[in-house]
PDB file of C-alpha atoms (C1' of nucleotides) in Angstrom:
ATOM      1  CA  UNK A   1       0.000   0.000   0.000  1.00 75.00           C
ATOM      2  CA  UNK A   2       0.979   3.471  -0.071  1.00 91.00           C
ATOM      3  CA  UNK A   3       2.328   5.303   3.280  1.00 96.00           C
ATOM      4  CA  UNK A   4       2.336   8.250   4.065  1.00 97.00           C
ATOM      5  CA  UNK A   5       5.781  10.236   4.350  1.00 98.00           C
ATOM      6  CA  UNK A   6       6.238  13.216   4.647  1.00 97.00           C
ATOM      7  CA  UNK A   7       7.035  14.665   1.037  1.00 98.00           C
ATOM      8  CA  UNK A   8       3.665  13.037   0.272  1.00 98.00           C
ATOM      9  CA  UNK A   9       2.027  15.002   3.363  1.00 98.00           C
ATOM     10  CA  UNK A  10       3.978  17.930   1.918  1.00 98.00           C
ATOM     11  CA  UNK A  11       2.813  18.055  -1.592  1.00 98.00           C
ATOM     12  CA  UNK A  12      -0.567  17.324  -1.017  1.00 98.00           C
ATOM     13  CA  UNK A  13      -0.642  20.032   1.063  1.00 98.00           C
ATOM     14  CA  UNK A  14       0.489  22.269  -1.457  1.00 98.00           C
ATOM     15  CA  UNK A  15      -2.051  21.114  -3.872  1.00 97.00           C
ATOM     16  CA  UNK A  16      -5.046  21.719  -1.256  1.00 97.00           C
ATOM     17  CA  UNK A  17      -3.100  25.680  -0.358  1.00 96.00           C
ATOM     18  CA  UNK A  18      -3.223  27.270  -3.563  1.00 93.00           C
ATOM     19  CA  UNK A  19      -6.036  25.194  -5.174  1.00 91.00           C
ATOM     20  CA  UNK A  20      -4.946  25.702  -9.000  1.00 91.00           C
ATOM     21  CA  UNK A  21      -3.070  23.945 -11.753  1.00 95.00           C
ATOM     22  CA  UNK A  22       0.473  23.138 -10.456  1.00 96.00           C
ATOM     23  CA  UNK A  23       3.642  22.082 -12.693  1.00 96.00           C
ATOM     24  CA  UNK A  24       5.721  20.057 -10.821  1.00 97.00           C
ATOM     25  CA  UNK A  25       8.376  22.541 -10.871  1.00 96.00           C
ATOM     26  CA  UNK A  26       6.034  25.111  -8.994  1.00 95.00           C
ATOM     27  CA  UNK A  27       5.229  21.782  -6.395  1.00 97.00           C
ATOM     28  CA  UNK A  28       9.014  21.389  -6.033  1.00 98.00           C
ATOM     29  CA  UNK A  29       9.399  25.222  -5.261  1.00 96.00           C
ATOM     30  CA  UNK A  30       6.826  25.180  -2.621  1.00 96.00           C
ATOM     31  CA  UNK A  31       8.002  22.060  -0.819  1.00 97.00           C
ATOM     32  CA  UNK A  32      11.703  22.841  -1.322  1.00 92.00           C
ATOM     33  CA  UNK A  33      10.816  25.253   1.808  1.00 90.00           C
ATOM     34  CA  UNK A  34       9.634  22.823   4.039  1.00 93.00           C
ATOM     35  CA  UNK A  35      11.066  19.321   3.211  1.00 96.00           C
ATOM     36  CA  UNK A  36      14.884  19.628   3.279  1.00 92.00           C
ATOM     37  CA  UNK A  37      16.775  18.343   0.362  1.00 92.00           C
ATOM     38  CA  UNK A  38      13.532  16.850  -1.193  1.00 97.00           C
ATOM     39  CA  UNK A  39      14.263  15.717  -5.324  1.00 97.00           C
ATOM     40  CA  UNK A  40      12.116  16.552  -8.179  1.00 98.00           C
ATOM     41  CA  UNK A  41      12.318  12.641  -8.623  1.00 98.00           C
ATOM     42  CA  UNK A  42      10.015  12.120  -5.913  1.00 98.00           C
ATOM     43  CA  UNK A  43       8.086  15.344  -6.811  1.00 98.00           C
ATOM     44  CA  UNK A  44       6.971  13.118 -10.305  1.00 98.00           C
ATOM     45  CA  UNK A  45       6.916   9.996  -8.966  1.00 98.00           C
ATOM     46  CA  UNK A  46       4.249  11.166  -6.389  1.00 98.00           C
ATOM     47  CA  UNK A  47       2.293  12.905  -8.727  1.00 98.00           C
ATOM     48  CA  UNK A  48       1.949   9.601 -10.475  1.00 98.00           C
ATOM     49  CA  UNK A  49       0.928   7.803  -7.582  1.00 97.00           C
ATOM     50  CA  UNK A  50      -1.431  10.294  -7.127  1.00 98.00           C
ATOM     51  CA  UNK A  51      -2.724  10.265 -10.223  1.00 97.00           C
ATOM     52  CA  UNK A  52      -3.594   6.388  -9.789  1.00 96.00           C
ATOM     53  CA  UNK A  53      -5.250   7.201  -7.167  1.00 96.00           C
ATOM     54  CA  UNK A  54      -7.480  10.198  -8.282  1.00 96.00           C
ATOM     55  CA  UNK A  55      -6.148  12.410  -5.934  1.00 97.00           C
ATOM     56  CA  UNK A  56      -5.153  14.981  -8.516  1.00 98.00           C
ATOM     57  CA  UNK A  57      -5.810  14.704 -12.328  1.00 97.00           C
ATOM     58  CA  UNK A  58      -3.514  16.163 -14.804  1.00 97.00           C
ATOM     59  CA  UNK A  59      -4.404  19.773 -16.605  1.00 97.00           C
ATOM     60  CA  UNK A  60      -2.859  19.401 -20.293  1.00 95.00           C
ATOM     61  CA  UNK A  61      -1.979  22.495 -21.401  1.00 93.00           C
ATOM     62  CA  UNK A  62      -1.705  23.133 -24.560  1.00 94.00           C
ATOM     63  CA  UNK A  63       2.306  24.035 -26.048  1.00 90.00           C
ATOM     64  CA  UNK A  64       3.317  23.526 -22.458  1.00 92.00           C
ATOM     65  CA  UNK A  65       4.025  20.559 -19.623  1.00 93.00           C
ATOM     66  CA  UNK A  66       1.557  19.747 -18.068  1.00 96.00           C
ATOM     67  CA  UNK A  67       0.099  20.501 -14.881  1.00 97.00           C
ATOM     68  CA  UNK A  68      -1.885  18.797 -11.977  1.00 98.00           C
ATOM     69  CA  UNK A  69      -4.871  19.628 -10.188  1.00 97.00           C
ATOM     70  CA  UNK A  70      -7.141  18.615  -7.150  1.00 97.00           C
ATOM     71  CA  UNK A  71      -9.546  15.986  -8.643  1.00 97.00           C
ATOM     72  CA  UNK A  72     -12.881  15.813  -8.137  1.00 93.00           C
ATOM     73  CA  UNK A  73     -13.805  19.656  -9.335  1.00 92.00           C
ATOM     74  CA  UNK A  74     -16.493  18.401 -11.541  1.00 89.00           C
ATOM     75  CA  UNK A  75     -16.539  19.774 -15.190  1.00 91.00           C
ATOM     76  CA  UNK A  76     -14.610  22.677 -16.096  1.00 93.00           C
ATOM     77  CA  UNK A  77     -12.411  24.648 -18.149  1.00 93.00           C
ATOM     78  CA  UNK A  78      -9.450  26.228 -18.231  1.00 94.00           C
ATOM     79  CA  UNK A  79      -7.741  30.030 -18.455  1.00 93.00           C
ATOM     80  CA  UNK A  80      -4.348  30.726 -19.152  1.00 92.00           C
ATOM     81  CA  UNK A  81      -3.040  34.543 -18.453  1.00 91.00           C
ATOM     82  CA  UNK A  82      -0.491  35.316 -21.474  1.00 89.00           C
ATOM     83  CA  UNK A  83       1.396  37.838 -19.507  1.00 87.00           C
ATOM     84  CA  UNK A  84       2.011  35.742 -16.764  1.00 85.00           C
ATOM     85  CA  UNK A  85       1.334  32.547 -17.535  1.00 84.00           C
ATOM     86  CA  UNK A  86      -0.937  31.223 -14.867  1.00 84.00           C
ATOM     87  CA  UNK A  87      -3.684  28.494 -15.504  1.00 90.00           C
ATOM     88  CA  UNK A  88      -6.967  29.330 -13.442  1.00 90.00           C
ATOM     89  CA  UNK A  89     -10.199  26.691 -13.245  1.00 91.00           C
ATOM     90  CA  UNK A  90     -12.794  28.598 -15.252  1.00 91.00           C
ATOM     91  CA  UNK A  91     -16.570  27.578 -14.294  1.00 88.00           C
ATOM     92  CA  UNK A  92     -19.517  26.345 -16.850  1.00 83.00           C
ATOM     93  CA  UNK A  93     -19.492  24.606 -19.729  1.00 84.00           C
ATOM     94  CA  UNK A  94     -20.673  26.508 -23.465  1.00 74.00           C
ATOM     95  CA  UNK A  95     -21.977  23.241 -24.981  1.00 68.00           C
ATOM     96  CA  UNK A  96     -22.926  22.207 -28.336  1.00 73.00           C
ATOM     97  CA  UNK A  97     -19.871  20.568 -29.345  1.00 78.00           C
ATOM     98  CA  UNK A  98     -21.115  17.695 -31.023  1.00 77.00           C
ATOM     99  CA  UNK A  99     -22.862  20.067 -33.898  1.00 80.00           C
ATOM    100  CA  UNK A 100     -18.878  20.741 -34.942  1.00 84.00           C
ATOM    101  CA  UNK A 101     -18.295  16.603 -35.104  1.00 87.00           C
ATOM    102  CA  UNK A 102     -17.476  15.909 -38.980  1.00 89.00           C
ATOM    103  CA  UNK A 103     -19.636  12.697 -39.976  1.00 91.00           C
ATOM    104  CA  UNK A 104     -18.284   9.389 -39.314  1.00 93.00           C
ATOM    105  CA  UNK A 105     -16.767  10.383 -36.204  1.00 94.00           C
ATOM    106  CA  UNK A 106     -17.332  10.085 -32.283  1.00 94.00           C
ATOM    107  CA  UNK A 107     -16.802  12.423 -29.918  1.00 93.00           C
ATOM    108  CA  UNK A 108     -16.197  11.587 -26.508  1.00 92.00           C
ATOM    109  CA  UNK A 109     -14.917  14.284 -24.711  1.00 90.00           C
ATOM    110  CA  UNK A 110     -14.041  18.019 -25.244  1.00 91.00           C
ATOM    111  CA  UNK A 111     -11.839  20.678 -23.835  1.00 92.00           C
ATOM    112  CA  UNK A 112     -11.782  24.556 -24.120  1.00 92.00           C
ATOM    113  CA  UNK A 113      -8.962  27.295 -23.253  1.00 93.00           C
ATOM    114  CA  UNK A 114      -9.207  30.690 -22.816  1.00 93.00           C
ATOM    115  CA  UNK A 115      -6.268  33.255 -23.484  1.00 92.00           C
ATOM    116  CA  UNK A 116      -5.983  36.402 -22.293  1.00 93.00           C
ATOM    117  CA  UNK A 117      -4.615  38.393 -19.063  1.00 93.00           C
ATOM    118  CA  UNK A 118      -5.999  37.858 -16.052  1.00 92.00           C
ATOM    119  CA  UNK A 119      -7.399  40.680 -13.346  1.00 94.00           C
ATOM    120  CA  UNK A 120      -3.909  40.298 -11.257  1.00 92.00           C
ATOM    121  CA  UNK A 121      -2.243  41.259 -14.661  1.00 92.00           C
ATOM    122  CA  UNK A 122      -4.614  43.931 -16.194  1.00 93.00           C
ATOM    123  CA  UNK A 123      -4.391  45.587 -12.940  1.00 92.00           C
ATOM    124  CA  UNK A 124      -0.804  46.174 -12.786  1.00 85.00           C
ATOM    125  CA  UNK A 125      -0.714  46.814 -16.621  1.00 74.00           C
ATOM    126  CA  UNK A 126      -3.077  50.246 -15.798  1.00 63.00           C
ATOM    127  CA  UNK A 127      -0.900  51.151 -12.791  1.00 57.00           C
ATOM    128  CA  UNK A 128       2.075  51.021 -14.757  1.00 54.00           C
TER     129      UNK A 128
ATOM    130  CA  UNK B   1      17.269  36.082 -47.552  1.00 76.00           C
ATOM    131  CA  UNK B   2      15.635  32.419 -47.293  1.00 91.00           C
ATOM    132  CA  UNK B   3      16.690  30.066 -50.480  1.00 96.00           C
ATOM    133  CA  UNK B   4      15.203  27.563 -52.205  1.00 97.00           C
ATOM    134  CA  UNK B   5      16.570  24.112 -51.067  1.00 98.00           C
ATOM    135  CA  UNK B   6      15.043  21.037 -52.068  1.00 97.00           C
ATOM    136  CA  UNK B   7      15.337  20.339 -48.146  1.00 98.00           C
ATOM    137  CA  UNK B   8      12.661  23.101 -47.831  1.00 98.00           C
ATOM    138  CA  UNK B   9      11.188  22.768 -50.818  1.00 98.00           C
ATOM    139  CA  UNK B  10      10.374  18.553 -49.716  1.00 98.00           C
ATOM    140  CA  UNK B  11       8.789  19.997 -46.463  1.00 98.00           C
ATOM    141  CA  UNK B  12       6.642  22.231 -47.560  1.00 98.00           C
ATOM    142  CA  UNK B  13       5.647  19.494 -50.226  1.00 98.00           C
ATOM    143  CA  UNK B  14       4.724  17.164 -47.073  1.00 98.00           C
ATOM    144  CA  UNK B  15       2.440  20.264 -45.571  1.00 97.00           C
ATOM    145  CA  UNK B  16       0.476  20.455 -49.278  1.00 97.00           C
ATOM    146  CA  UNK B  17       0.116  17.024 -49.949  1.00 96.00           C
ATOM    147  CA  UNK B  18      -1.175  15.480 -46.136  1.00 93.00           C
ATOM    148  CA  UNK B  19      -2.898  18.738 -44.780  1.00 91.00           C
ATOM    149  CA  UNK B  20      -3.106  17.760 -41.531  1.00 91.00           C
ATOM    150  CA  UNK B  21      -1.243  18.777 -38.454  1.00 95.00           C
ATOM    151  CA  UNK B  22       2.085  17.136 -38.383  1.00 96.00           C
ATOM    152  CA  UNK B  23       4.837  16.825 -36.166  1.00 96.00           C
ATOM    153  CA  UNK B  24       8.905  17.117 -36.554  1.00 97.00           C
ATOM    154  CA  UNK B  25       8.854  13.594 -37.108  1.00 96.00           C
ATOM    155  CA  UNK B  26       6.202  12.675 -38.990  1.00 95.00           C
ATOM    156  CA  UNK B  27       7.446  15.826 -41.363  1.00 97.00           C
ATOM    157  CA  UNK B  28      11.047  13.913 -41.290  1.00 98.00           C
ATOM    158  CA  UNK B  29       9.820  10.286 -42.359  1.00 96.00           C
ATOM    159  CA  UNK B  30       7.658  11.731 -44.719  1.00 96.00           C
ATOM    160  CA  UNK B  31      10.727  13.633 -46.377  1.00 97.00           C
ATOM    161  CA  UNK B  32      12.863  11.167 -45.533  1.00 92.00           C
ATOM    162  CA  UNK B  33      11.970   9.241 -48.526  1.00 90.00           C
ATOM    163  CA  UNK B  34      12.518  12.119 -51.211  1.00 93.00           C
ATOM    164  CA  UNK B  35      15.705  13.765 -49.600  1.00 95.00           C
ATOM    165  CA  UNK B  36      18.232  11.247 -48.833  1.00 92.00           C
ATOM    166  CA  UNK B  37      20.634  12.153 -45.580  1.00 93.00           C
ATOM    167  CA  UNK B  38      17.824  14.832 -44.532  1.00 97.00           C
ATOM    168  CA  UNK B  39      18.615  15.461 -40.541  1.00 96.00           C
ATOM    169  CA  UNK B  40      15.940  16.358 -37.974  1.00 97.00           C
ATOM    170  CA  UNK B  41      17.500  19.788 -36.558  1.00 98.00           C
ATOM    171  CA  UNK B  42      16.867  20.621 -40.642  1.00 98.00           C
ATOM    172  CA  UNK B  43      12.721  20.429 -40.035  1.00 98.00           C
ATOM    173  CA  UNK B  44      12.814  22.119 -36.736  1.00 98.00           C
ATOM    174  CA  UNK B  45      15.025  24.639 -38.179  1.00 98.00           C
ATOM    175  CA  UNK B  46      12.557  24.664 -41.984  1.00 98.00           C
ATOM    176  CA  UNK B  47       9.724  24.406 -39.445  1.00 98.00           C
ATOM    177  CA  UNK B  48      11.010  27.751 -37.453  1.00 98.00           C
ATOM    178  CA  UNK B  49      11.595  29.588 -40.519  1.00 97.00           C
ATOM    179  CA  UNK B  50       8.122  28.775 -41.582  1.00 98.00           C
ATOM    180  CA  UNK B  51       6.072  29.871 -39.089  1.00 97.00           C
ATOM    181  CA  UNK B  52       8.051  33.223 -38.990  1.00 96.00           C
ATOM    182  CA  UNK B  53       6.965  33.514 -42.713  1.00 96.00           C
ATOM    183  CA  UNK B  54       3.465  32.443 -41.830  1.00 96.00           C
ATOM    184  CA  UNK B  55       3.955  30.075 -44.267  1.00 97.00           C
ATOM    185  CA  UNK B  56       2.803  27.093 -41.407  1.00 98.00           C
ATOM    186  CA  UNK B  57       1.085  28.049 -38.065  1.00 97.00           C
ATOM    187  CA  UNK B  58       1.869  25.276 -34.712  1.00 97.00           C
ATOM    188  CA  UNK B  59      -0.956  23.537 -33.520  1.00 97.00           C
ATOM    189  CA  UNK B  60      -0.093  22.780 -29.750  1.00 95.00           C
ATOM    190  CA  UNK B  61      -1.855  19.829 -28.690  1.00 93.00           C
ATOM    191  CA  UNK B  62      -2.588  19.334 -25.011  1.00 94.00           C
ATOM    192  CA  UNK B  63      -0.380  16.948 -23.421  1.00 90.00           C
ATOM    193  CA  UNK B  64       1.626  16.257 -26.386  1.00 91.00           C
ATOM    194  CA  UNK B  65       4.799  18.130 -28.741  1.00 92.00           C
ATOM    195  CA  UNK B  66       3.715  20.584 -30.928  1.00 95.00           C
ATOM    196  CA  UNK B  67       2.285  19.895 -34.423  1.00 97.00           C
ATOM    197  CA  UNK B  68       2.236  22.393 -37.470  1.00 97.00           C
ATOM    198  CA  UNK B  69      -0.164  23.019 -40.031  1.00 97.00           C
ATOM    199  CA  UNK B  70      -0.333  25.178 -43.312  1.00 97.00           C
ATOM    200  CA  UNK B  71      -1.294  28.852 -42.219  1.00 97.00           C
ATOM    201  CA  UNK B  72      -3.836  30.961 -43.691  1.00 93.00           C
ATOM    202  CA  UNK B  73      -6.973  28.633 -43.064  1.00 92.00           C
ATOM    203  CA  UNK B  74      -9.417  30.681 -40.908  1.00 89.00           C
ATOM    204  CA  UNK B  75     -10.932  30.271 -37.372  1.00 91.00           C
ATOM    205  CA  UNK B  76     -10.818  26.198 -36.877  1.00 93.00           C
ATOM    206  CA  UNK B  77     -10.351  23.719 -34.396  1.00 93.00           C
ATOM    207  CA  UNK B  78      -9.412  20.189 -33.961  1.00 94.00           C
ATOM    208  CA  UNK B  79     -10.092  16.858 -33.708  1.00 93.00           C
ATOM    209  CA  UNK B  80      -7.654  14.298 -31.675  1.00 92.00           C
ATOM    210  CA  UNK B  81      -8.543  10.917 -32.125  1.00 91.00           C
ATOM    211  CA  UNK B  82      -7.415   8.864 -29.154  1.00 89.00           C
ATOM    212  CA  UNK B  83      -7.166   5.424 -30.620  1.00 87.00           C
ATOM    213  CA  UNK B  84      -4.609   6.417 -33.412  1.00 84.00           C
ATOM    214  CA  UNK B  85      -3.336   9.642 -32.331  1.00 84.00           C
ATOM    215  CA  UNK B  86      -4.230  11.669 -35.453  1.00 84.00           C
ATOM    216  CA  UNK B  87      -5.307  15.270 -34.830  1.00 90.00           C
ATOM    217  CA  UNK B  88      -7.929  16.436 -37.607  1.00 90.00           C
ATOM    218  CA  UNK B  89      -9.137  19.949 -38.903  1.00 91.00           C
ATOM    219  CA  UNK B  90     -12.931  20.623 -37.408  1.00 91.00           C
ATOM    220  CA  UNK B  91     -14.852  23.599 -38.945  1.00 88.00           C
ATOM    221  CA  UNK B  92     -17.193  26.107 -37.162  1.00 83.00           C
ATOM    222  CA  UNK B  93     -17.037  27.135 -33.714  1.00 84.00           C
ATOM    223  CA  UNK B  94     -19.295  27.212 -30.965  1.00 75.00           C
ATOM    224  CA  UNK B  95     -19.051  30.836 -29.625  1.00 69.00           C
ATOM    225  CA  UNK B  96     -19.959  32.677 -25.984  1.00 74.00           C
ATOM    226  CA  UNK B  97     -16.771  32.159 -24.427  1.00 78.00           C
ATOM    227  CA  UNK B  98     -17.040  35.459 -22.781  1.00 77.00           C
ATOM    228  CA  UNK B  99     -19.897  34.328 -21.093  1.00 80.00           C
ATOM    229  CA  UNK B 100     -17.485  31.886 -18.932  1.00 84.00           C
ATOM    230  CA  UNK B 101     -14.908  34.650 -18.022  1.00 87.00           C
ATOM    231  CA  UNK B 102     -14.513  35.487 -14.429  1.00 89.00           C
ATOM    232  CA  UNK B 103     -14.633  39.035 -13.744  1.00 91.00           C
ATOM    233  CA  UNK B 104     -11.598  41.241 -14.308  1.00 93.00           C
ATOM    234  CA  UNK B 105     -10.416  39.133 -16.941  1.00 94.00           C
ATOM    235  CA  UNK B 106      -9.816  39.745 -20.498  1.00 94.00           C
ATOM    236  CA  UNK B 107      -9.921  36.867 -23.223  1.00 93.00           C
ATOM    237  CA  UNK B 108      -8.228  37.705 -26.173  1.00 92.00           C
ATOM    238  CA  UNK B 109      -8.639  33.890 -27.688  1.00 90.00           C
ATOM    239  CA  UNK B 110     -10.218  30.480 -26.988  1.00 91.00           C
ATOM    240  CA  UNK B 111      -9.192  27.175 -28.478  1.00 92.00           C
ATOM    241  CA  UNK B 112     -11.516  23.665 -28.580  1.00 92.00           C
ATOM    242  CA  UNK B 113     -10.553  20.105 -28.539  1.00 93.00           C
ATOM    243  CA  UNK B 114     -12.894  17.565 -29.379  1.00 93.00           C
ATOM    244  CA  UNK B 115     -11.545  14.021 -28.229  1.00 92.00           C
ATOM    245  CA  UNK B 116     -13.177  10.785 -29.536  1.00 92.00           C
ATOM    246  CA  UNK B 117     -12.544   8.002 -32.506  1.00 93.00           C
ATOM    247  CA  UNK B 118     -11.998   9.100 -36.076  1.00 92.00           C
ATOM    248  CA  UNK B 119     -14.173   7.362 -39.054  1.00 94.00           C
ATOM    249  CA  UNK B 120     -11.322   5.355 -40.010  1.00 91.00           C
ATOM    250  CA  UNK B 121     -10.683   4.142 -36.584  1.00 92.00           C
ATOM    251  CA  UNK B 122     -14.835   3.358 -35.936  1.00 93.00           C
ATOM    252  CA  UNK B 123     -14.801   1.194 -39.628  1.00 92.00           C
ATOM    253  CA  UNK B 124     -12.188  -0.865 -38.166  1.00 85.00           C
ATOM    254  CA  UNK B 125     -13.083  -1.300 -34.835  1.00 74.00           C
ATOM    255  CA  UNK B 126     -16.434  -2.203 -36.010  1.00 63.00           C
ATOM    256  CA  UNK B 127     -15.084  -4.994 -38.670  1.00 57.00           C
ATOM    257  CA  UNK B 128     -12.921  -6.226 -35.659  1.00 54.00           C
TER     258      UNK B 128
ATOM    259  C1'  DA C   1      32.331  35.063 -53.654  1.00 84.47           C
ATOM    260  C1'  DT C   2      29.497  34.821 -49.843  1.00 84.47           C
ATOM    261  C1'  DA C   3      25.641  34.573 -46.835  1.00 84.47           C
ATOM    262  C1'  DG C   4      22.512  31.327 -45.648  1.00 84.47           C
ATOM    263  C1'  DG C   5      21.444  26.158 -45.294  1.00 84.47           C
ATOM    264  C1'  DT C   6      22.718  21.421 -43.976  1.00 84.47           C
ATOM    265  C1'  DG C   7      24.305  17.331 -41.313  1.00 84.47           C
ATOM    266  C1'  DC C   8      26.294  15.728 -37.380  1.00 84.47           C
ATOM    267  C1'  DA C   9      27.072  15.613 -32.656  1.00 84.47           C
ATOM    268  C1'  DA C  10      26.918  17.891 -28.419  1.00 84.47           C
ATOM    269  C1'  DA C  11      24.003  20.482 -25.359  1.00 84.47           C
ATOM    270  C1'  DC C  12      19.578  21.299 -23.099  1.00 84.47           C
ATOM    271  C1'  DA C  13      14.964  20.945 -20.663  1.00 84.47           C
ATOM    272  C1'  DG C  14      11.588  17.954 -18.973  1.00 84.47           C
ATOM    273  C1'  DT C  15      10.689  13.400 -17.382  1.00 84.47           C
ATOM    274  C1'  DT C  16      11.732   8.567 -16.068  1.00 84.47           C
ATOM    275  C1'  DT C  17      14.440   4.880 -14.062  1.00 84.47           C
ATOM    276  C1'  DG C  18      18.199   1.954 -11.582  1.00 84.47           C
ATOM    277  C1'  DC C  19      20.236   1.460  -7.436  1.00 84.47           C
ATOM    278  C1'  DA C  20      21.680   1.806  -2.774  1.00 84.47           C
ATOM    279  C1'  DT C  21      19.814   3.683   1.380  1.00 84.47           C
ATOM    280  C1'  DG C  22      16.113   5.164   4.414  1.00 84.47           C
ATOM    281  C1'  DT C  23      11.673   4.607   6.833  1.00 84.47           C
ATOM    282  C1'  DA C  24       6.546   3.665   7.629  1.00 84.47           C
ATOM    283  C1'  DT C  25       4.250  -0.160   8.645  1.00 84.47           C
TER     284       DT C  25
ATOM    285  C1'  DA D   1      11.688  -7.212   9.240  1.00 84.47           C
ATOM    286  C1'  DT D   2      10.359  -5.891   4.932  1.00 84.47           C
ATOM    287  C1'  DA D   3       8.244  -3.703   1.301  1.00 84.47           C
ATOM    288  C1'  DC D   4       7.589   0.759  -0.241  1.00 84.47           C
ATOM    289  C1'  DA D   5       9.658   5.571  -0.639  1.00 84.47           C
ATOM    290  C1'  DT D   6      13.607   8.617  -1.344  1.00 84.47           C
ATOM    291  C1'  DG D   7      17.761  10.966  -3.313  1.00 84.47           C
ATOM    292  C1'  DC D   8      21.087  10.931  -6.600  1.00 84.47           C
ATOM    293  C1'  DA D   9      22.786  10.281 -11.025  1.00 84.47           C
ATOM    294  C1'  DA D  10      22.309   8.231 -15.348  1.00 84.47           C
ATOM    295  C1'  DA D  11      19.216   7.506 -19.176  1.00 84.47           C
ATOM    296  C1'  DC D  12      15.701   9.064 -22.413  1.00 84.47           C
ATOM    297  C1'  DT D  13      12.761  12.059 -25.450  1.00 84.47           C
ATOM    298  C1'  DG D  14      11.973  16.197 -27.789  1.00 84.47           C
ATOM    299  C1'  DT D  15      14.273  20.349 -29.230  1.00 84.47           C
ATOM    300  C1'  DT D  16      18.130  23.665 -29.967  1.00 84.47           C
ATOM    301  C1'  DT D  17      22.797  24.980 -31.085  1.00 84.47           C
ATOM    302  C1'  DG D  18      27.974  25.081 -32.505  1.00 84.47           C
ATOM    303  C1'  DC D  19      30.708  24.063 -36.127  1.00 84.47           C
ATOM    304  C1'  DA D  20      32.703  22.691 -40.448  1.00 84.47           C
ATOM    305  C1'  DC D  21      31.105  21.914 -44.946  1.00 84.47           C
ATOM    306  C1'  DC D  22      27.927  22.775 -48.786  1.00 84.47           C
ATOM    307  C1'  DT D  23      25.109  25.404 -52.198  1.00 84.47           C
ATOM    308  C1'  DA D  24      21.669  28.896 -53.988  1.00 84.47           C
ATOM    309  C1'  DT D  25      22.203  33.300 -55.115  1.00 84.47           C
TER     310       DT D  25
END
DNA sequence: ATAGGTGCAAACAGTTTGCATGTAT
DNA sequence: ATACATGCAAACTGTTTGCACCTAT
């Protein structure tokens, strides 16, 4: 079975802090702090265990590595902030997807991104 | 200025004739054939000059390396069949994206990925 | 003739894995 | 005690770059 060390503790702590799409990078940076001398090994290697068990699902973002989330959000979509580059969760769903399906083919899932900068962003970009 | 090489030339042959997204090295077995000795860092180096022509445009797929398809083709989106891998063109797009925008943020752009099984994939499952 | 293009190999970034050691159970 | 977890370094994949040679202009 899987125990429970404390890098695990650690990381899925970090996950439930700042509730948004995490690279493992960012997860490494915020444990660094607290576990001394922990490895980016075990930073992936626990995100894959935690991925088995649906404790976090990845976020695939487009042109970049991907990220990992809380699971159990229910459906939703993504927003990426082109001046800084953070993902945020984005709520509802636009639907109608299946009207774009060419014929012959079966869709079975879908996934939307929006681009743009987000309030932290455009707020700075007027003070400047 | 950029020259005429039958390196480049080959390439951009590869773009007309499949019209599909394609990656570095699906561009580099497809060439591979008509240019003997071709290298790889010559299609990521064709495919860099491209896109800063706007000759090709990249397509990044979530969760996957980047794929490139000819520019100049209008709003789209695409199609990634998850039984074979192959990313199709889709026409149309569902709109109101704005309506899903938390407050204080501006979207600039939106991008939509159906998932599901391609006709050719179906046909074969089905005769399976 | 010469600036830009090519092939090769080395370098890089992100991710995975082998192995000896550490630790939760 | 022992099986699972960790840290480190090596390996691997996708991509970029340095360098000597080649070729379209």
């Amino acid at each position: 079975m899987t125990r429970s060390t404390k890098q695990r503790r650690a990381i899925r702590a970090v996950f439930e802090r700042l509730n948004r799409p995490l690279s493992p990078q960012e997860i490494l940076d915020q444990v660094g702090g607290e576990v001394e001398g922990i490895g980016i090994a075990t930073v992936y290697r626990t995100i894959k265990s935690f991925v088995e068990e649906v404790i976090i699902v990845s976020v695939d973002v487009p042109g970049e590595p991907a990220r990992y989330e809380l699971a159990g959000k229910g459906h939703h979509h993504h927003f990426r902030c082109t001046d800084c580059g953070s993902v945020y969760e984005i709520e509802g769903c636009v639907g109608n997807f299946k009207a774009l399906t060419p014929p012959g083919f079966l869709v079975k899932d879908h996934e939307v991104w929006l681009y743009g900068s987000c309030s932290t962003c455009r707020a700075s970009a007027g003070a400047a």
